[in-house]
Coordinates of C-alpha atoms in Angstrom, one line a residue:
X1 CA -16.2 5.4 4.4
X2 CA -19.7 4.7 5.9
X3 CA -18.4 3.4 9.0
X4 CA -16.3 6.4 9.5
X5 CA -18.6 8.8 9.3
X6 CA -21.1 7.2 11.4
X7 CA -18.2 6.6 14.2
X8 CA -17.8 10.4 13.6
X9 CA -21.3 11.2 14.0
X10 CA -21.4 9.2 16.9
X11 CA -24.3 7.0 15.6
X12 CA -24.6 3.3 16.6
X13 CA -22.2 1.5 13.9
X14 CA -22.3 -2.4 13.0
X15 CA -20.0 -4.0 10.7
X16 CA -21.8 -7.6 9.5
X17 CA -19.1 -9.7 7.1
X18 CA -19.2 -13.1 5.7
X19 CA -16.3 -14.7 7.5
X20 CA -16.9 -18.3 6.0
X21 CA -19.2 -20.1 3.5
X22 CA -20.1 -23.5 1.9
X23 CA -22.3 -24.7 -0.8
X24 CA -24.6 -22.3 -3.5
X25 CA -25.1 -19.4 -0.9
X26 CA -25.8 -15.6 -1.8
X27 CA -23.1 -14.1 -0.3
X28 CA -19.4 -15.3 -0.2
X29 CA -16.3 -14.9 2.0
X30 CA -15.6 -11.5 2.3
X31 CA -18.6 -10.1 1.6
X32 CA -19.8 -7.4 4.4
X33 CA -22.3 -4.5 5.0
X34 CA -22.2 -1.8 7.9
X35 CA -25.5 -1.0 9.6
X36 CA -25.7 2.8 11.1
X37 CA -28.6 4.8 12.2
X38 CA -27.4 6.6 8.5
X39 CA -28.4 3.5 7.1
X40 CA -26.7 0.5 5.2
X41 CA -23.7 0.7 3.0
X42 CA -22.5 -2.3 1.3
X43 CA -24.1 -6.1 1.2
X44 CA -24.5 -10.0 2.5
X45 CA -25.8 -11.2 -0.7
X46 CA -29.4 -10.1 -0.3
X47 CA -32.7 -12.5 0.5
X48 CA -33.9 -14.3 3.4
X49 CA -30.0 -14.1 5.4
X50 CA -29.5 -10.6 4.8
X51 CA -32.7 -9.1 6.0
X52 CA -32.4 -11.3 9.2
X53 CA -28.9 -10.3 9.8
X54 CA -29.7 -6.7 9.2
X55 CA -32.3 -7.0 11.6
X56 CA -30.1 -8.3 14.3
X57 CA -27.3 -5.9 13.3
X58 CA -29.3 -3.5 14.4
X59 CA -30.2 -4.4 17.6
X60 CA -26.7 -5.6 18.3
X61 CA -25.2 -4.0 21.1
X62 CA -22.1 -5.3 22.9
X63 CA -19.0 -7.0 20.9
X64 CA -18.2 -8.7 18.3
X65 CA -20.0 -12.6 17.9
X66 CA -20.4 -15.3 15.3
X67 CA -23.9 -16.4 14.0
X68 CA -24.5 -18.9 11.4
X69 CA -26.9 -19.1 8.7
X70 CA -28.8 -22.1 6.7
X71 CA -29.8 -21.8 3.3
X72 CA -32.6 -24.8 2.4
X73 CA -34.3 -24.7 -0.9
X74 CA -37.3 -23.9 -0.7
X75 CA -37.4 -22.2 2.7
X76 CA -38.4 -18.4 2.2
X77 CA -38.4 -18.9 -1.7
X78 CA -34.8 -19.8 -1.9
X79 CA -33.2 -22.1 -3.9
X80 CA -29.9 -21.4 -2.3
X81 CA -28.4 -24.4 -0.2
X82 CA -25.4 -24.1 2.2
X83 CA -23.8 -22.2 4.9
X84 CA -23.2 -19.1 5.3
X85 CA -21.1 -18.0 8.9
X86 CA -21.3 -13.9 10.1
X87 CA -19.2 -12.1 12.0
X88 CA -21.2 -9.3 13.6
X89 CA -19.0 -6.3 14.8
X90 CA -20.3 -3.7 16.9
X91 CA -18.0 -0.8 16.3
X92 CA -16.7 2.3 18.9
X93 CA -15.1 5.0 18.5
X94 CA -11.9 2.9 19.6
X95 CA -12.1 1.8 16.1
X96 CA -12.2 4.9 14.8
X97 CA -8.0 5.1 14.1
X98 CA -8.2 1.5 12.8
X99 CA -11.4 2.4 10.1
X100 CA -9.4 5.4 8.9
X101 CA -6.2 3.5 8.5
X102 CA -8.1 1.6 6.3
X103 CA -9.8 4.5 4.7
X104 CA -6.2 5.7 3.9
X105 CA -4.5 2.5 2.9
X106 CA -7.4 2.1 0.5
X107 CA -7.5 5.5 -1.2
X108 CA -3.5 5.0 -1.5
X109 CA -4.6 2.0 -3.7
X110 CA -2.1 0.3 -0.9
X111 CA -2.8 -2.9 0.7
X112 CA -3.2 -4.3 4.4
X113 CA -5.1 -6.8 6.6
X114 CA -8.2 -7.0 8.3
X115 CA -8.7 -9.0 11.6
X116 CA -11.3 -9.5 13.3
X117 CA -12.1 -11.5 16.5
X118 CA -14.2 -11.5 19.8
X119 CA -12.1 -8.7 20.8
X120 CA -13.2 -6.4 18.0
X121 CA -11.5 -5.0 14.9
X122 CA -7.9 -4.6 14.2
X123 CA -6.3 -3.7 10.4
X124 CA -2.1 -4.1 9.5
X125 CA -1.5 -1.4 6.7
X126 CA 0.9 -2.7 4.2
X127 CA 0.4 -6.2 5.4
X128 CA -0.5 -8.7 2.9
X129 CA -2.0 -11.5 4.8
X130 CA -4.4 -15.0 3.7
X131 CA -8.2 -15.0 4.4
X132 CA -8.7 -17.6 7.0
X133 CA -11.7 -18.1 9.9
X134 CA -10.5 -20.3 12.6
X135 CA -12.6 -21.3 15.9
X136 CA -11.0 -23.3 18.4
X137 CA -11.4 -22.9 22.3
X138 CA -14.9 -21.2 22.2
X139 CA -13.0 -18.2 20.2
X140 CA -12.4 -17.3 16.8
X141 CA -10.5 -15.4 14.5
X142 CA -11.2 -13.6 11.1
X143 CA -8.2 -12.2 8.6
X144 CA -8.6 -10.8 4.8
X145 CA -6.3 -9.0 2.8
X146 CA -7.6 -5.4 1.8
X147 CA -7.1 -3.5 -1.6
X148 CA -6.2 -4.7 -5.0
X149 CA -3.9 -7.6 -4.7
X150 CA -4.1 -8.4 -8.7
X151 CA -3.1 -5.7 -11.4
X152 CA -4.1 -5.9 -15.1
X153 CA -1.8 -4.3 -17.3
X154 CA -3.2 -3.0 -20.8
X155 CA -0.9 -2.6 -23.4
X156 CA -2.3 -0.1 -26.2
X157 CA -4.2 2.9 -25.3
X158 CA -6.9 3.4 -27.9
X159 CA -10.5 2.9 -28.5
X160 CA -11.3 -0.7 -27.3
X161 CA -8.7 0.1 -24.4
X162 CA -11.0 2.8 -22.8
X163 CA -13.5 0.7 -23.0
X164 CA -12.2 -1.9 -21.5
X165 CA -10.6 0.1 -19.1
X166 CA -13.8 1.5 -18.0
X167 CA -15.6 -1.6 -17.3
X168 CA -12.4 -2.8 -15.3
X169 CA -12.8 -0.2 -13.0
X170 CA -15.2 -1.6 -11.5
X171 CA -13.8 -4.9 -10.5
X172 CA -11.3 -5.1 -7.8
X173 CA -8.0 -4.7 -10.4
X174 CA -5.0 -2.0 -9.7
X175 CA -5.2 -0.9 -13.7
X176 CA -1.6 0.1 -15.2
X177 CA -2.2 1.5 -18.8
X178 CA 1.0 1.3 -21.3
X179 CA 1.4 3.0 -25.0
X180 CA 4.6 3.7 -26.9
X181 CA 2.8 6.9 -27.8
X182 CA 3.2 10.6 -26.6
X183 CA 0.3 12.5 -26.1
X184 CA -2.5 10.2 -27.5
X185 CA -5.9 11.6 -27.0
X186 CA -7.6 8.2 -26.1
X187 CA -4.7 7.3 -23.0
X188 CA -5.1 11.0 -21.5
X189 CA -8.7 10.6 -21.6
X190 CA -8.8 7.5 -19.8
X191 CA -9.0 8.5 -16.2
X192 CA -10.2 4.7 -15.2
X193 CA -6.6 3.2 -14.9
X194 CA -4.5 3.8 -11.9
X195 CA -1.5 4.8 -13.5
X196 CA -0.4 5.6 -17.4
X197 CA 3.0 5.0 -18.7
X198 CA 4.1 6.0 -22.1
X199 CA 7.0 3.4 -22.7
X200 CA 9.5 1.6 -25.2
X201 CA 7.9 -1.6 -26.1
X202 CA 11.7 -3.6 -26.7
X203 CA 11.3 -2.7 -22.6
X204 CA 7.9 -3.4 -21.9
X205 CA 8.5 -6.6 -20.0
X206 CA 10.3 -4.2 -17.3
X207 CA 6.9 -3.0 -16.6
X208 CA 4.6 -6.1 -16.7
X209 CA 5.1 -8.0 -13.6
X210 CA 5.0 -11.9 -13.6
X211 CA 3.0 -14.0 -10.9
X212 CA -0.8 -15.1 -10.6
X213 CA -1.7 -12.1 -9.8
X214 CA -0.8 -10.3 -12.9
X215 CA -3.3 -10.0 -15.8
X216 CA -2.3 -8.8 -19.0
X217 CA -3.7 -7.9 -22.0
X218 CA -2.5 -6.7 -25.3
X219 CA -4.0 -4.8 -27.7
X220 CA -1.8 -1.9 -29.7
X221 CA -2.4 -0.1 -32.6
X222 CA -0.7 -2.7 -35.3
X223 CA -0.3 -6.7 -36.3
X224 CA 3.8 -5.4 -35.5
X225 CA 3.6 -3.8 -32.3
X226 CA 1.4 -6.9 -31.2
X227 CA 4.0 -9.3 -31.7
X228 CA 7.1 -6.8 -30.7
X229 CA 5.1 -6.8 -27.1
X230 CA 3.9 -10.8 -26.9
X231 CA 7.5 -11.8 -27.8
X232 CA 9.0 -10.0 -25.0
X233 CA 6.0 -11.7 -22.3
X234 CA 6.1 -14.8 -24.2
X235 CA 7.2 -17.7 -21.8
X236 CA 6.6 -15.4 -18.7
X237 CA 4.2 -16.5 -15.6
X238 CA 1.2 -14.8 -15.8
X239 CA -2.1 -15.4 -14.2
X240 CA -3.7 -14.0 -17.7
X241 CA -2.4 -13.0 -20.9
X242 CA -4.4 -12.6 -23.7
X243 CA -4.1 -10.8 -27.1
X244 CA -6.5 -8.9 -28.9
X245 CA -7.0 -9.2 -32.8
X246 CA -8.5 -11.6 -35.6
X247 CA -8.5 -15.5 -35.7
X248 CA -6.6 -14.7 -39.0
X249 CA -4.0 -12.4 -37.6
X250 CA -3.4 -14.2 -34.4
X251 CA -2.8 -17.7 -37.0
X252 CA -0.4 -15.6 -39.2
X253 CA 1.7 -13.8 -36.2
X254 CA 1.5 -17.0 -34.2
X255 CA 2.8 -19.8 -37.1
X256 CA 5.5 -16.3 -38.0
X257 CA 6.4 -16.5 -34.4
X258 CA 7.0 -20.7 -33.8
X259 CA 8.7 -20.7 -37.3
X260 CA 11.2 -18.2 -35.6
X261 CA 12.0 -20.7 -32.6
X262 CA 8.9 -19.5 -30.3
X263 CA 7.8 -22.1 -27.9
X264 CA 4.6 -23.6 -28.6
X265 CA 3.8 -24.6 -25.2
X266 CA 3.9 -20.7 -24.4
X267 CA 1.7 -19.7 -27.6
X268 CA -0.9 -22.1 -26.3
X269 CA -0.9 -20.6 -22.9
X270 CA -2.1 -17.1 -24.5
X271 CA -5.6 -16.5 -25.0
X272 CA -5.9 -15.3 -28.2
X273 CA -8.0 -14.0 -29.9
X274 CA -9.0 -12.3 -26.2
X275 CA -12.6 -12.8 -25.0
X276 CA -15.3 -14.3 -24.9
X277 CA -17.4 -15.6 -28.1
X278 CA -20.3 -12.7 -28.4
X279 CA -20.1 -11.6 -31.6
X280 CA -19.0 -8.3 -30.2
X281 CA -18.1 -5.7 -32.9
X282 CA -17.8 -1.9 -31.2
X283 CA -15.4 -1.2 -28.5
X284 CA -17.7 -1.3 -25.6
X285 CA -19.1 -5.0 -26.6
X286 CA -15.0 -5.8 -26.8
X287 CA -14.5 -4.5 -23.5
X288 CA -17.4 -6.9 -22.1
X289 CA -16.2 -10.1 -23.9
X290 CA -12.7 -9.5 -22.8
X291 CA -13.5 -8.9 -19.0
X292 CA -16.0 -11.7 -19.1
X293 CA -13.3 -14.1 -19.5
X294 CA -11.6 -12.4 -17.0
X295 CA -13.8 -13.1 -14.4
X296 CA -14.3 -16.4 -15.4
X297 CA -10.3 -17.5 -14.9
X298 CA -10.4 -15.4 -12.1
X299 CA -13.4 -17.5 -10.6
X300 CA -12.0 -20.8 -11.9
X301 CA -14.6 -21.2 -14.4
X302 CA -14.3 -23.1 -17.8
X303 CA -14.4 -20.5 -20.3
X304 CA -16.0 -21.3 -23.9
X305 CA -13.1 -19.2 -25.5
X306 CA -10.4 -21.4 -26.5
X307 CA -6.8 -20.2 -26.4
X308 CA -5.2 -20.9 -29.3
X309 CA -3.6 -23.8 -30.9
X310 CA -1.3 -24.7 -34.0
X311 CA -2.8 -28.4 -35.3

């Protein structure tokens, strides 16, 4: 949105972004600010790279080029080490259609593609492409897919689910909210999802799609309507699914549910009880634990939380 408005204002616009990185660096792939005379929106990763690239961002002028950066411990009072490769942009107001395409996709919570190369910026609405930086012949190119590519579906609308709800909304998720209730006070208050769905739970598989990038968590109102939903996901390929509840309930339901022919290979995939191991108590310390552990299978991280197990 910064962009735009500067190309609108007619002010010098520069779009900085992280096309490639290796090794402990402060900014990753993807990463990107835009330097306007309205200022900065948006960031590199801070420190030593960022004010430099700033700096040149600002007295960039013509095209588009690539300019690398070295992180050495102990260099400017980092203790960051690796590569970091920028593509600086300078933008015109022949990129004015392409930024408000993206503007657009974005606000539709649609998806699209970014490119970027010595010739400039270019963005394919509704095009779900691979991040890749490629530099052959003295040129280079620069894709990423735009908008939210994974979508966590809640199940259960109450307390600890606007909670959690509200600190998802801040991580790049497309939120789908589902209750078996009409009119529950806590599911129409919660404006932080995407979309709400009130819904039969025998059906609720039709609206939980399968793939690594789906995320789900469960977390109804009841030890019944718990099992009713995980029995109906159990066995499905998720990139998450985790349950909400205690060590003692998830051990009952769990040893009800493989007594009744449920695969044991598919309870241990479920990360139950959901979260991380803070001692959380109120909804909003629930919320945290839960997402925590989110971020750290999203990131590839071991996670202290064990899913769990029958022996």
């Amino acid at each position: 949105m910064h962009a735009l408005e500067s190309l609108r204002g007619k002010h010098h616009t520069v779009l900085v972004k992280v096309v490639d990185h290796s090794g402990s660096v402060p900014g990753v792939t993807g990463t990107m600010a835009v330097v306007s005379d309205l200022g900065i929106a948006g960031t590199i990763g801070g420190g030593a790279a960022e004010k430099e690239l700033l700096e040149l961002a600002r007295a960039h002028r013509q095209g588009a080029e690539i300019i690398r950066f070295r992180h050495t411990p102990g260099e400017g009072g980092t203790l960051c080490s690796g590569l970091q490769v920028f593509a600086v942009v300078l933008l015109s107001e022949n990129d004015e259609n392409e930024i408000s395409a993206i503007v657009e996709t974005l606000a539709d919570h649609r998806n699209g593609t970014l490119l970027l190369g010595p010739g400039g910026l270019t963005f394919k609405p509704d095009v779900v492409g691979k991040t890749t930086f490629v530099e052959e012949n003295r040129g280079w190119d620069f894709s990423e897919p735009l908008g939210l590519l994974d979508t966590l579906t809640i199940i259960g609308g109450g307390h600890v689910s606007l909670a959690f709800s509200r600190v998802m909304a801040t991580l790049p998720f497309r939120i789908v909210l589902l209750d078996n209730r009409q009119q529950l006070p806590t599911m129409e208050a919660n404006h932080f999802v995407h979309e709400r769905r009130v819904v039969d739970y025998d059906l609720v598989a039709e609206h939980v799609p399968d793939g690594n990038r789906s995320w789900v968590v469960i977390m109804t109102y009841g030890h019944v309507h718990d099992r009713q939903v995980l029995a109906r996901l159990l066995g499905r390929q998720y990139a998450y699914l985790g349950i909400l509840g205690s060590r003692a309930k998830i051990r009952s339901m769990f040893a009800d549910m493989a007594a009744e022919g449920a695969s044991a290979e598919a309870l241990k995939r479920v990360r139950a009880p959901v979260g991380l191991p803070i001692g959380s108590h109120t909804p909003e310390e629930i919320a945290v634990s839960i997402a925590g552990e989110i971020i750290a299978v999203r990131n590839g991280e071991e996670t202290p939380c064990q899913p769990y197990h029958s022996s």
